[in-house]
CSV table of C-alpha atoms in Angstrom, one decimal:
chain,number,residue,atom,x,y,z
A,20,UNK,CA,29.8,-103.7,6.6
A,21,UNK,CA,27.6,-101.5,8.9
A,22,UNK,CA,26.2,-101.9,12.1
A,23,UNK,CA,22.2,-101.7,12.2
A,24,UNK,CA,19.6,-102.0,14.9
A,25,UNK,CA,16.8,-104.3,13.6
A,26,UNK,CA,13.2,-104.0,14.2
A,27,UNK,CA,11.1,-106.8,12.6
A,28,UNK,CA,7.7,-107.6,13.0
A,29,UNK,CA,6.9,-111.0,15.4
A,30,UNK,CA,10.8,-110.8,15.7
A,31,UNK,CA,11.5,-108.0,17.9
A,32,UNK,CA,14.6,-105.4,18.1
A,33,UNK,CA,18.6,-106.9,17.7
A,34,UNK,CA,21.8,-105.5,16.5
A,35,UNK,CA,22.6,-106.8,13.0
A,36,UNK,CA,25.1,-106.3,10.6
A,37,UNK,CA,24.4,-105.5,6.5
A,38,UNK,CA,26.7,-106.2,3.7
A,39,UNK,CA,26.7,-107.0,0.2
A,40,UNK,CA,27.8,-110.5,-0.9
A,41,UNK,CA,26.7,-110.6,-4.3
A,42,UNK,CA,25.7,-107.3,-6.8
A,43,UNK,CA,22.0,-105.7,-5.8
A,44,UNK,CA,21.5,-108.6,-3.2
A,45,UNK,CA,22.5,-107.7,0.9
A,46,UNK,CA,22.8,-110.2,3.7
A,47,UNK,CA,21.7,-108.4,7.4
A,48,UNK,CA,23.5,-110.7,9.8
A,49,UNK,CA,22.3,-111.0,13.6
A,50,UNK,CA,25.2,-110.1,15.8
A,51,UNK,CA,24.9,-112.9,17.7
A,52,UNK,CA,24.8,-115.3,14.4
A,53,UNK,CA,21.5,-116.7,15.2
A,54,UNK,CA,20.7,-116.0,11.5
A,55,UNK,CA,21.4,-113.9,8.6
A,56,UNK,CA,18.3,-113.5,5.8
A,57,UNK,CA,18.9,-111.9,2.5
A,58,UNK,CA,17.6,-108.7,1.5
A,59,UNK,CA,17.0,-107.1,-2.3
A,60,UNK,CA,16.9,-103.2,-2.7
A,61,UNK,CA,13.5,-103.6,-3.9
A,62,UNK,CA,12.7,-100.5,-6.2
A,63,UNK,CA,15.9,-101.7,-8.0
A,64,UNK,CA,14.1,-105.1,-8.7
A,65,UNK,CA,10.7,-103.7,-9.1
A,66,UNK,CA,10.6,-100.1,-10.5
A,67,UNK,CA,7.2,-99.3,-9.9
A,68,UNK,CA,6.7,-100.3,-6.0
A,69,UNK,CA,4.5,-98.4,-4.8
A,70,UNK,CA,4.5,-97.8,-1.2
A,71,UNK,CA,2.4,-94.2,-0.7
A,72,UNK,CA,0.2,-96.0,1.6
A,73,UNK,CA,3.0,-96.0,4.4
A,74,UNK,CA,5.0,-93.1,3.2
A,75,UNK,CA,3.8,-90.8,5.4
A,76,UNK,CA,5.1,-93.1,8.5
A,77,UNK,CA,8.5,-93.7,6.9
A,78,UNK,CA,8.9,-90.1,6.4
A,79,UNK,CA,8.0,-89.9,10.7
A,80,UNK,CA,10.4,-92.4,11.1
A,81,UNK,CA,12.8,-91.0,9.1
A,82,UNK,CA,12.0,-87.4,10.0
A,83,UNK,CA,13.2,-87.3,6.5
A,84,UNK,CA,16.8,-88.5,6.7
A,85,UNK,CA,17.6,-90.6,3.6
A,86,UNK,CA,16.3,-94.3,3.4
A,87,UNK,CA,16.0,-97.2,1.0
A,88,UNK,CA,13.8,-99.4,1.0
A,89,UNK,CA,14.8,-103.4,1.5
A,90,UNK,CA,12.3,-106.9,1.1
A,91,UNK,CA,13.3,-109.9,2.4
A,92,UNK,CA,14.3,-112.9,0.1
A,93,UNK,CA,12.9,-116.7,0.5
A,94,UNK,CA,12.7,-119.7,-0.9
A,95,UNK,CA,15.8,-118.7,-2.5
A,96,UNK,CA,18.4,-121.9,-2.5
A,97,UNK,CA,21.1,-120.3,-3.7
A,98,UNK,CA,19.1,-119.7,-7.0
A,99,UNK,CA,17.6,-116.3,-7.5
A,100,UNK,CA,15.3,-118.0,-10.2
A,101,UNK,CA,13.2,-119.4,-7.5
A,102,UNK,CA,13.1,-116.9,-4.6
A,103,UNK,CA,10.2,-114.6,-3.8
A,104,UNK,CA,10.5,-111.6,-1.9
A,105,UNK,CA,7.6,-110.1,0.8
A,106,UNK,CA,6.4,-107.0,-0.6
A,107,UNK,CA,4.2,-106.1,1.6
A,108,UNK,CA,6.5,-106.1,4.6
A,109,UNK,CA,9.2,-103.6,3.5
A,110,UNK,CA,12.3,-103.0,5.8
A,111,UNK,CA,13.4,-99.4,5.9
A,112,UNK,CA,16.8,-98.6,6.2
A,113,UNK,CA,17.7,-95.4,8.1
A,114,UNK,CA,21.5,-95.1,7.0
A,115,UNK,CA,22.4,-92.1,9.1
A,116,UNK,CA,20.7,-93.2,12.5
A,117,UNK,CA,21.7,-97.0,11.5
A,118,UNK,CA,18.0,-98.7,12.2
A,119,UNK,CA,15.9,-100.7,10.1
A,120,UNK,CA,12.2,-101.3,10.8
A,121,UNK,CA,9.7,-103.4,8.9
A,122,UNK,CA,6.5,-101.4,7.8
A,123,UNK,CA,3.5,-103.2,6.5
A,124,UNK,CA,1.5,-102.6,3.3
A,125,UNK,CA,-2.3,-102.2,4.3
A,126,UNK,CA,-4.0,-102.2,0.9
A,127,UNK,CA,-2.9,-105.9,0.2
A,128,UNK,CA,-1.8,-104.4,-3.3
A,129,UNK,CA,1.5,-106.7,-3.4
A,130,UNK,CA,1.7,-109.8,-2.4
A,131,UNK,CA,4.2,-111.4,0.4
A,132,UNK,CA,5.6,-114.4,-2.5
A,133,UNK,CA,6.8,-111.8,-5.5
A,134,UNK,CA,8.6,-114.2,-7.9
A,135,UNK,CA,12.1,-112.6,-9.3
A,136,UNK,CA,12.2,-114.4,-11.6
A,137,UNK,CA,12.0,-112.6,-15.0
A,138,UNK,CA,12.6,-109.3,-13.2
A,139,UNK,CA,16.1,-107.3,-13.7
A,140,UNK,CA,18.2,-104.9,-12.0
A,141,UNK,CA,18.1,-101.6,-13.7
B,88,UNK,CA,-7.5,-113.4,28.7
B,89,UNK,CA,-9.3,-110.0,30.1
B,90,UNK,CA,-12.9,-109.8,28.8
B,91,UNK,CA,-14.9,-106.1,28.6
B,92,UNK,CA,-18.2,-105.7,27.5
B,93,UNK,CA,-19.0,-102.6,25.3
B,94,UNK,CA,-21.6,-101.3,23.2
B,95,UNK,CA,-20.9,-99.0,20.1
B,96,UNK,CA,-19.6,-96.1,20.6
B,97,UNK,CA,-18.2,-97.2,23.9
B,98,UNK,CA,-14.4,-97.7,23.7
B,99,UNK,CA,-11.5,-99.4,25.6
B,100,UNK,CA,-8.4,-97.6,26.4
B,101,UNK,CA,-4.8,-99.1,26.5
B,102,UNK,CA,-2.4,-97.5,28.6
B,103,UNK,CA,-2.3,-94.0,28.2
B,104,UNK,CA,-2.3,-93.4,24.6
B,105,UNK,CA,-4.6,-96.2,22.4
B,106,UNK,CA,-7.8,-96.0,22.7
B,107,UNK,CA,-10.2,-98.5,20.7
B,108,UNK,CA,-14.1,-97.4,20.1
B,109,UNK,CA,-16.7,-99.5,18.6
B,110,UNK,CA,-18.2,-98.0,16.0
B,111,UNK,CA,-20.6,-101.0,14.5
B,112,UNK,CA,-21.8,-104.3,15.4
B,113,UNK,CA,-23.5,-105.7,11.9
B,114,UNK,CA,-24.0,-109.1,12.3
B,115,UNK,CA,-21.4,-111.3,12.9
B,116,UNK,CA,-18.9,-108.4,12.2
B,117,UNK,CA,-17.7,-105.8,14.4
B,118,UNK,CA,-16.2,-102.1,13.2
B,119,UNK,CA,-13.4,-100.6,15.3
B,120,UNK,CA,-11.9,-97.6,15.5
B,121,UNK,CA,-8.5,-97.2,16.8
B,122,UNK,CA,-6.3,-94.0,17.9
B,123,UNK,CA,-2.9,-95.0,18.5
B,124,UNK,CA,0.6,-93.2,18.3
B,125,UNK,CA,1.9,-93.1,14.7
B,126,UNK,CA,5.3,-95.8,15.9
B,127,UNK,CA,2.3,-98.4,17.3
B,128,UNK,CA,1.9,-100.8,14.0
B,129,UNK,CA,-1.7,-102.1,14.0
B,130,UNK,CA,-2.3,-105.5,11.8
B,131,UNK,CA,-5.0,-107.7,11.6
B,132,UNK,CA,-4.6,-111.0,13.2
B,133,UNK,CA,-3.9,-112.9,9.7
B,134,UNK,CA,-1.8,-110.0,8.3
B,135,UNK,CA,0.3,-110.2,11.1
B,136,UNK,CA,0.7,-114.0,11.7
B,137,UNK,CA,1.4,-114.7,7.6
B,138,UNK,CA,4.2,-111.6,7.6
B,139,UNK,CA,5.6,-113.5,11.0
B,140,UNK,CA,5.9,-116.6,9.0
B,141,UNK,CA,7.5,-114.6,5.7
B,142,UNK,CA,10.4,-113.3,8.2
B,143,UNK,CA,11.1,-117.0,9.4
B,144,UNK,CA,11.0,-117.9,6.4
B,145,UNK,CA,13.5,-115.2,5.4
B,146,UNK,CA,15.5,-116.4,8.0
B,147,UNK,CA,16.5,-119.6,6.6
B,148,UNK,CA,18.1,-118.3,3.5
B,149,UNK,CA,21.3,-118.4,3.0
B,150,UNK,CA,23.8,-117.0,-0.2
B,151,UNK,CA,25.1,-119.8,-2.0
B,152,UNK,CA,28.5,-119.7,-1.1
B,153,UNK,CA,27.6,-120.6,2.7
B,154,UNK,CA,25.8,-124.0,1.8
């Protein structure tokens, strides 16, 4: 479990916390337990996510440390058959700084429901 | 609500570091241009309100084993 500073959009900045319940699926945890959301490591889930449009900002933000790239899960009821993920709001995760920020897709190329259904880890 | 007037071409400036130019009025549309520090995220209205409403929605998900 790691220690994170969160920035999401509408949300705002807050200390969270990111671990791994389940295999490929990651729960970031508000430190105050306000709320937790689930997160999938979303080039695992979908191979060909294509996110050019912003790279050159995540790279900025990064100034090029390492980063992977999160979406967050809903609808999901305990049954990933049913959930959708947003990709057009990806979070970045900066591992060595500890911060995570929420870029947005301009293009409109992927949609902010993906189903998971029928889609596997590699 | 503050209200400026501008013609295109003419631009509003925000703080010290985003400015916003009008670049064409077409009908009932309007063309801006806006400079603004690579950190500031820019969204349409819509964009913004429906990825607002994603991240709530995010936020009432919870792993199985909690329910």
């Amino acid at each position: 479990m790691k220690d994170f500073q969160v920035y999401l959009l509408g949300v705002g900045e807050f200390q969270a916390q990111l671990d791994s319940p389940t295999q490929g699926v990651h729960r970031l945890s508000a430190q105050d337990d306000a709320f937790s959301m689930l997160l999938i490591e979303t080039e695992a889930w979908f191979p060909h996510y294509d996110y050019k449009e912003i790279q050159e900002d995540i790279l900025a933000w990064t100034q090029e440390r390492p980063f992977t790239i999160f979406t967050t899960l809903s609808s999901c009821d305990g049954d990933m058959r049913t959930a959708t993920t947003n990709l057009r709001g990806p979070l970045v995760v900066d591992w060595e700084k500890g911060k995570i920020r929420q870029f947005v897709l301009y293009s409109g190329k992927y949609p902010l429901k993906a189903v998971l259904a029928g889609k596997e880890e590699n | 609500m503050l209200l400026l007037s501008r013609r295109p071409k003419e631009s509003i400036r925000i703080g010290d570091d985003i400015v916003i130019t009008v670049l064409e009025v077409k009908g009932d549309t309007v063309r801006l241009g806006i400079e603004a520090p690579q950190g500031v995220t820019i969204l349409r209205e819509e964009l913004y309100k429906q990825i607002l409403s994603e991240n709530m929605a995010a936020m009432q998900a919870r792993p199985k084993e909690e329910k």
